[in-house]
XYZ file of C-alpha atoms in Angstrom:
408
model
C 154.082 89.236 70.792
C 152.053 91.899 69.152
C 153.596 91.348 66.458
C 153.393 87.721 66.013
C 149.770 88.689 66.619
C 149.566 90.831 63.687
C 151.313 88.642 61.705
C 148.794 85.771 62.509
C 146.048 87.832 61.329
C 148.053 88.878 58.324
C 148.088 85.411 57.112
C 144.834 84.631 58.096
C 143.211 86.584 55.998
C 145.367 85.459 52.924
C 144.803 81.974 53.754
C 140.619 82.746 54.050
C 141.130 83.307 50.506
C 142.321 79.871 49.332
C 139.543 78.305 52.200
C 136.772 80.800 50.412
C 137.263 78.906 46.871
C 136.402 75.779 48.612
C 133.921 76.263 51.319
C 130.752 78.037 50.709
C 130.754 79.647 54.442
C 134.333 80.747 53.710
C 133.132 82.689 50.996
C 130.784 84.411 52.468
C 133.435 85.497 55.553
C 135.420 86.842 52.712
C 133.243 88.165 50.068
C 130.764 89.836 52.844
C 134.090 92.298 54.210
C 134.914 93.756 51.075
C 131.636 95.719 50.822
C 132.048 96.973 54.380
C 133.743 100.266 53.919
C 131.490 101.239 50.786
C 128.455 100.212 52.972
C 129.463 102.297 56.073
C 130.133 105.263 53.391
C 127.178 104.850 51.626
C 124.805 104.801 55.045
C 126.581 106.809 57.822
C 127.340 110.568 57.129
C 130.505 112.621 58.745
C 128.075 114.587 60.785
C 125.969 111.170 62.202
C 125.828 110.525 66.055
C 126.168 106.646 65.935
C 127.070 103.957 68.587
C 128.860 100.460 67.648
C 127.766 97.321 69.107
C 129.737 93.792 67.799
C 128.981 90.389 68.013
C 130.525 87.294 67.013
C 127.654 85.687 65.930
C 123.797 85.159 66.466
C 123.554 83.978 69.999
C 126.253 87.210 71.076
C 123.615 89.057 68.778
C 120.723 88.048 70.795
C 122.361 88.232 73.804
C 122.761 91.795 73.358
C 119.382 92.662 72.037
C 118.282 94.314 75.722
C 120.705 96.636 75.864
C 120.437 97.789 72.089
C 116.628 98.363 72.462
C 117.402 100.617 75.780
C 119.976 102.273 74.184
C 118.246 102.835 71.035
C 115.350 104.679 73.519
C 118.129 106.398 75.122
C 119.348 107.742 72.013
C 117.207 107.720 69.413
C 118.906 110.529 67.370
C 121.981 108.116 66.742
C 122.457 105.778 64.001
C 123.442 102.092 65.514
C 125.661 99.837 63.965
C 126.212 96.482 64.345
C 128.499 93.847 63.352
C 129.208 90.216 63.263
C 132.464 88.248 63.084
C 130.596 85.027 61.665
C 128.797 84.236 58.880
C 126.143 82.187 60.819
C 125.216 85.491 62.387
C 125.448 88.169 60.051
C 123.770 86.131 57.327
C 120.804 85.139 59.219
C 120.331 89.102 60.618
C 122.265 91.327 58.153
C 118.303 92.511 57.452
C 117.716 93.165 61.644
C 115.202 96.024 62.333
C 117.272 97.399 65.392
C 120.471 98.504 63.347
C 120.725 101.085 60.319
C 123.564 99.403 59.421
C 124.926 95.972 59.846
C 128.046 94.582 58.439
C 130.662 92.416 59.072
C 133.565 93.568 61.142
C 136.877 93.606 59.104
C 139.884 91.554 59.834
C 141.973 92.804 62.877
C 144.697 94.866 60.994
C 145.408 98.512 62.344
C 144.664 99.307 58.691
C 141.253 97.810 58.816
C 140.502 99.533 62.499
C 142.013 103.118 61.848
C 139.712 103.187 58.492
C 136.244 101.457 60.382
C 136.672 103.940 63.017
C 136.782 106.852 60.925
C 133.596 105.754 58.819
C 131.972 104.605 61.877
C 133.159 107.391 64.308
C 131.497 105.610 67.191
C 130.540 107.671 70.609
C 130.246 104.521 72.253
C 130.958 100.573 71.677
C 129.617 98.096 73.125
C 131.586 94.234 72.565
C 129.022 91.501 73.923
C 130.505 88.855 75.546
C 134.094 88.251 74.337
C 136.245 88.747 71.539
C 138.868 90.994 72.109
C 140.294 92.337 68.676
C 143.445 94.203 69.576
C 144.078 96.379 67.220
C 140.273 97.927 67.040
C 140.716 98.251 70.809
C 144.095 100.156 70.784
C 142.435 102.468 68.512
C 139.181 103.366 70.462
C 141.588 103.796 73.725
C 143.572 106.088 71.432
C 140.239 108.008 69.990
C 138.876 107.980 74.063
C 135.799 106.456 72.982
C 133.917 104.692 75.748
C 134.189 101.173 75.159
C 132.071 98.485 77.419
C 132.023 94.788 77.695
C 128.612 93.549 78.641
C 127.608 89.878 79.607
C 131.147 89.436 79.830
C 132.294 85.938 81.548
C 136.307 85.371 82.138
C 137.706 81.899 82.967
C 141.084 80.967 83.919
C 142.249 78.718 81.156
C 141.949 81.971 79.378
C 144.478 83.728 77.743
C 144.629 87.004 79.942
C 145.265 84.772 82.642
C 148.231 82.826 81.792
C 151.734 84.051 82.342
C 152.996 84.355 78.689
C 149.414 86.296 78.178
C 150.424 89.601 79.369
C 150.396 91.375 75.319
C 146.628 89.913 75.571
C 146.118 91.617 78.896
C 146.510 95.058 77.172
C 143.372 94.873 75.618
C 141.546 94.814 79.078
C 142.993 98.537 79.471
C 141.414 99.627 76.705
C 137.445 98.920 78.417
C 136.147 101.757 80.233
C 133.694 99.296 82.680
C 132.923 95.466 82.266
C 130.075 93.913 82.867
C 130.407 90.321 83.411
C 128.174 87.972 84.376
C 129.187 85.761 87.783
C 131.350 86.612 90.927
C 133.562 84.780 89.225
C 134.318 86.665 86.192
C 134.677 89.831 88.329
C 137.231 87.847 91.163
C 139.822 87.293 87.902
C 139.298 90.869 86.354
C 140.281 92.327 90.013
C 143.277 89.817 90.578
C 144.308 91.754 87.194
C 143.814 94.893 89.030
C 140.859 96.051 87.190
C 138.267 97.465 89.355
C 135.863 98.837 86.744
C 133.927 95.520 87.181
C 130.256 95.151 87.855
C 128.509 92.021 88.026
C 125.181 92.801 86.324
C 124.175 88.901 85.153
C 123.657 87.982 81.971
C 121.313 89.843 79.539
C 119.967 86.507 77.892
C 117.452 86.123 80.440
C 116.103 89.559 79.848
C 115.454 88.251 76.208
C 114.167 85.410 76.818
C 111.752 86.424 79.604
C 110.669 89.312 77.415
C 109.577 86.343 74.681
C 106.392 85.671 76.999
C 105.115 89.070 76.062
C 104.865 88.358 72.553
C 102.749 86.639 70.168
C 103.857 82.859 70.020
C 101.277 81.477 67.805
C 102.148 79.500 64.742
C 99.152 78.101 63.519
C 100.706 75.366 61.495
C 101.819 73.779 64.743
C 98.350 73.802 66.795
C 96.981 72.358 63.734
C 99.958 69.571 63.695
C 99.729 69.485 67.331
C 96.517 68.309 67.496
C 96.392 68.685 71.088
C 98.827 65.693 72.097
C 101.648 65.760 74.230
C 104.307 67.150 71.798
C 108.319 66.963 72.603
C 110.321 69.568 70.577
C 114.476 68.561 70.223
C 115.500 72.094 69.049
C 119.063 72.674 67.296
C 119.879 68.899 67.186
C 123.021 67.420 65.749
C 123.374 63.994 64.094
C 124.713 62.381 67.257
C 121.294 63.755 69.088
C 119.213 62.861 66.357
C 120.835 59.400 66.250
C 119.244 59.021 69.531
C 116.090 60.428 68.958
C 115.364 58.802 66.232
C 115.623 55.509 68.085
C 112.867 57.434 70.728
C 110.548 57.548 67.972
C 110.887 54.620 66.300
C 110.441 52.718 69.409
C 108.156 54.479 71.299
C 104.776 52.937 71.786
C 103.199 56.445 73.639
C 100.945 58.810 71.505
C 103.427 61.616 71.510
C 103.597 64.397 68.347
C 107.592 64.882 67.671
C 109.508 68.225 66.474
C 112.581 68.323 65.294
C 114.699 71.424 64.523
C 117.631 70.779 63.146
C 121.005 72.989 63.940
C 121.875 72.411 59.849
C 119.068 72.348 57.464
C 121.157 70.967 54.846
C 119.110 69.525 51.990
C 120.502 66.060 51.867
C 121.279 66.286 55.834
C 117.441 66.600 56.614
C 116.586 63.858 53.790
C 118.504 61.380 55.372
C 116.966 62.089 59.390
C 113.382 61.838 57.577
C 114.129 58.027 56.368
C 115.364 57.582 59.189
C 112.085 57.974 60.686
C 109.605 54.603 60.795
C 106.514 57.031 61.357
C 104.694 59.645 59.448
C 107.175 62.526 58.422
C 106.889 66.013 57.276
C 108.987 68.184 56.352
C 108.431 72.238 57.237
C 108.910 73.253 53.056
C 106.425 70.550 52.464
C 103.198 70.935 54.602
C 101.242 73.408 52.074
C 97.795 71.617 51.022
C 98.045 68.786 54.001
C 96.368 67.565 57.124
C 99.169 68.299 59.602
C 97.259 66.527 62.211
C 97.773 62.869 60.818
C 101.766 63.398 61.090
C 103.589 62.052 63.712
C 107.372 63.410 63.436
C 107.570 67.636 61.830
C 111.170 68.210 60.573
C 111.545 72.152 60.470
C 113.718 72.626 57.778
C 113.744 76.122 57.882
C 115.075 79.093 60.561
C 113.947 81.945 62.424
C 110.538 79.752 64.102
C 112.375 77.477 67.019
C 111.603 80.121 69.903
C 107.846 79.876 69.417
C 107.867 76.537 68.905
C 108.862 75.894 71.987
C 105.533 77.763 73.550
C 104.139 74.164 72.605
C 106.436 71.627 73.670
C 105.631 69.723 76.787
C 109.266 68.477 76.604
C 112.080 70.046 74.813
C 115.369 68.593 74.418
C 118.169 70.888 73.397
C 120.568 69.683 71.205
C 124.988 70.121 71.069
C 125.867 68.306 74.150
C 127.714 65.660 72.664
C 129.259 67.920 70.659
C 132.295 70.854 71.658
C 131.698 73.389 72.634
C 128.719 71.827 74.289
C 124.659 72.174 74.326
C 122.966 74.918 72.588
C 120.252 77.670 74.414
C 118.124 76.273 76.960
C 116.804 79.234 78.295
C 114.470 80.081 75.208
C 112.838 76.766 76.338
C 113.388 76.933 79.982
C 110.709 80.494 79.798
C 108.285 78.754 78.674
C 108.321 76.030 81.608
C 109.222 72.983 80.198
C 111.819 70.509 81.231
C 114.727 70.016 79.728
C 116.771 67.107 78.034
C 120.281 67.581 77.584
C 123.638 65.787 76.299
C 126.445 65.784 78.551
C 128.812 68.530 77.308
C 127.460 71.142 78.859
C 129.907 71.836 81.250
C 130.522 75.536 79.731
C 127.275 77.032 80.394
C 126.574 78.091 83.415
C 122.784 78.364 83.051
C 123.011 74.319 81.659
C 124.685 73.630 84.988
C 122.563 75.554 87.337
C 119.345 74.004 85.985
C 120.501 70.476 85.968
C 121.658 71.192 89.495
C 118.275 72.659 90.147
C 116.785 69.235 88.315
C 114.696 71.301 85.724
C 117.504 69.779 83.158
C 118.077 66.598 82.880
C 121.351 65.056 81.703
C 121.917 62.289 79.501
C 125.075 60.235 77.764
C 123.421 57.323 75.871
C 120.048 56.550 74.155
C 119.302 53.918 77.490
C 119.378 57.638 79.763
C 117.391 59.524 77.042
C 114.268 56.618 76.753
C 114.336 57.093 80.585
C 113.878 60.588 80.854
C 111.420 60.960 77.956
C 109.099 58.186 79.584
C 109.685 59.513 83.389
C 108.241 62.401 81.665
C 105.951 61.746 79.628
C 103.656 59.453 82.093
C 104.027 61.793 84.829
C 102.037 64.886 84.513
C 103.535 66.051 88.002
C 107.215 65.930 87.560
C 106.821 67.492 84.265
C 105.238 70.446 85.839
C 107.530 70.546 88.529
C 110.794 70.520 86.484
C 109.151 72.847 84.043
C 108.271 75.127 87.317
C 111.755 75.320 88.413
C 113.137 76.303 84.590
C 110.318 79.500 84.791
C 111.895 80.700 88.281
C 115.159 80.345 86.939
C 114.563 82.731 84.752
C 112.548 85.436 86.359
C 115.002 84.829 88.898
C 117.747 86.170 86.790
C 116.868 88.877 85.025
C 117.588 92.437 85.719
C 120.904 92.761 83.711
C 119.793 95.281 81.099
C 118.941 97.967 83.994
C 121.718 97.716 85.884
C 123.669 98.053 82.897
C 121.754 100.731 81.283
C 122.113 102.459 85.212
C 125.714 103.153 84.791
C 126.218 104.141 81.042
């Protein structure tokens, strides 16, 4: 099976190669991993301490911020490295502040890992959440470095857990401790026999509850605000926007709208403003105007959702009517506001435990989602209640980071 594995990834990456003449994000998957092994020689030295986190993409990335910070206080004389499977994260923080050098990871061949682990000579490696890239993992069980999983969450329909999966099982041997997120996760792991398992929660909420203690303000929306109830629908989709668009266009209440679109596509974000009946702006066009006389901001631009957030009454976060499912609640849920949601959320267990709590509310059509808005919006109490019960949830949660940081 290992090598039908190898094989798979073989032909993967000559078949990324076609895909990369034709798709724009293909080319950056490709074109970004030949520069990796001139990058890691040009920035990390033979005698460099340096420790190895990975991440498939920008929500792995942030959920691991925590325990880089910590570790980067633990050891400041080492060089950290980080790397990202996906475009959609390395691209939007190949110029991070917490890594001297970021990069993507390189296919899974034994080639590829043998030569990244010599350039990178990690003393410890950290994956965050999942991926399990067997051939990079053989090799740091063969080097004895001290490899951790942290956040980790394991579900039966996986892999490991099948009976033809026992080549994927392997790769557990090669993790020195897990840290996983639910009883759950650690109840498979020691069916498997692993005992190295502590439950330490999930290091999102450290994040995210660590956002309070920043500076939130963005000007531009106080000014558009206008101090008016304000609903924010943060990494929407077309099939969410479909339905909020209908909201607005019907809605009757003096209520400010933002909208921040999962894909900022040009033509994508032309086509949701006329779709809008009201007053429209668009993020790359408010220089020189009186934000306050819009009704609807379209922010057509990244890297500004979190604090915009800090001003919602409502938020509503989009990708539940989409697979995998809903998008980050909790950067919303700190700030103790309620939450709208679609109804693929199923996935997440944070999405489930709030809407269980009934600081989330779940909706399937755009008869549901007029509902919620206007249960919220005329009642001052149940908004603060069900924003109330998103805060706890979070301060309730965190902690992972130390106990992690405890046993490394």
């Amino acid at each position: 099976m290992f090598f039908v594995y190898t094989l798979i990834v073989s032909f993967s990456s000559f078949l990324l190669k076609i895909i990369a003449f034709f798709s724009p994000k293909m080319k950056l998957f490709v074109e970004g991993r030949k520069v990796v092994f001139s990058t890691l020689k040009e920035k990390i030295n033979p005698i460099d301490q340096t420790i190895w986190f990975h991440a498939a993409s920008l929500g792995e990335y942030e959920q691991g911020l925590p325990v880089i910070e910590k570790i980067k206080e633990k050891y400041p004389t080492h060089k950290i490295i980080i790397s990202f499977f996906s475009p959609s994260g390395y691209e939007v923080r190949k110029n991070n502040t917490m890594a001297d050098v970021t990069v993507y990871l390189p296919l899974d061949t034994r080639k590829n890992a043998k030569e990244f682990l010599k350039l990178a000579h990690p003393d410890l490696v950290f994956f965050i959440k999942y991926e399990y890239w067997l051939n990079y993992l053989n090799e740091l069980q063969a080097q004895k470095t001290p490899t951790y999983l942290i956040s980790g969450i394991f579900r039966e329909k996986q892999l490991f857990f099948k009976w033809y999966g026992g080549f994927y099982r392997k790769a557990l041997e090669t993790f020195t401790h897990f840290f996983v997120q639910n009883e759950d996760s650690k109840r498979l792991l020691e069916q498997l026999g692993k005992n190295n398992v502590t439950v330490s929660g999930d290091t999102r909420f450290d994040r995210v509850s660590a956002i309070l203690e920043k500076d939130n303000t963005l000007s531009f929306i106080s000014e558009f605000k206008n101090n008016h109830t304000t609903i924010v629908a943060g990494s929407s989709w077309p099939k969410d926007e479909d339905l909020l668009v209908d909201f607005i266009n019907t809605n009757t209440n003096v209520i400010k709208f933002i909208i921040a679109p999962h894909n900022i596509k040009p033509t994508q974000i032309q086509q949701l403003k006329e779709s809008i009946q009201k007053k429209v702006l668009l993020f790359s066009e408010k220089e020189n105007k009186n934000l306050a006389d819009y009704d609807v901001f379209i922010i057509d631009t990244i890297g500004i959702l979190t604090k915009i957030y800090s001003y919602a009454e409502i938020a509503y976060v989009g990708g539940g009517f989409g697979n995998p499912g809903v998008h980050n609640l909790l950067e919303p849920a700190t700030f103790g506001i309620p939450i709208v949601i679609g109804p693929n959320y199923s996935h997440f267990a944070e999405a489930t435990d709030l809407v269980a709590l009934g600081g989330c509310l779940m909706i399937s059509n755009k008869e549901e989602l007029n509902v919620a808005f206007h249960n919220l919006i005329q009642n001052e109490e149940i908004r603060n209640e069900k924003g109330q019960i998103c805060s706890r949830f979070v301060q309730k949660n965190k902690g992972a980071t130390v106990t992690i940081m405890k046993s490394i």
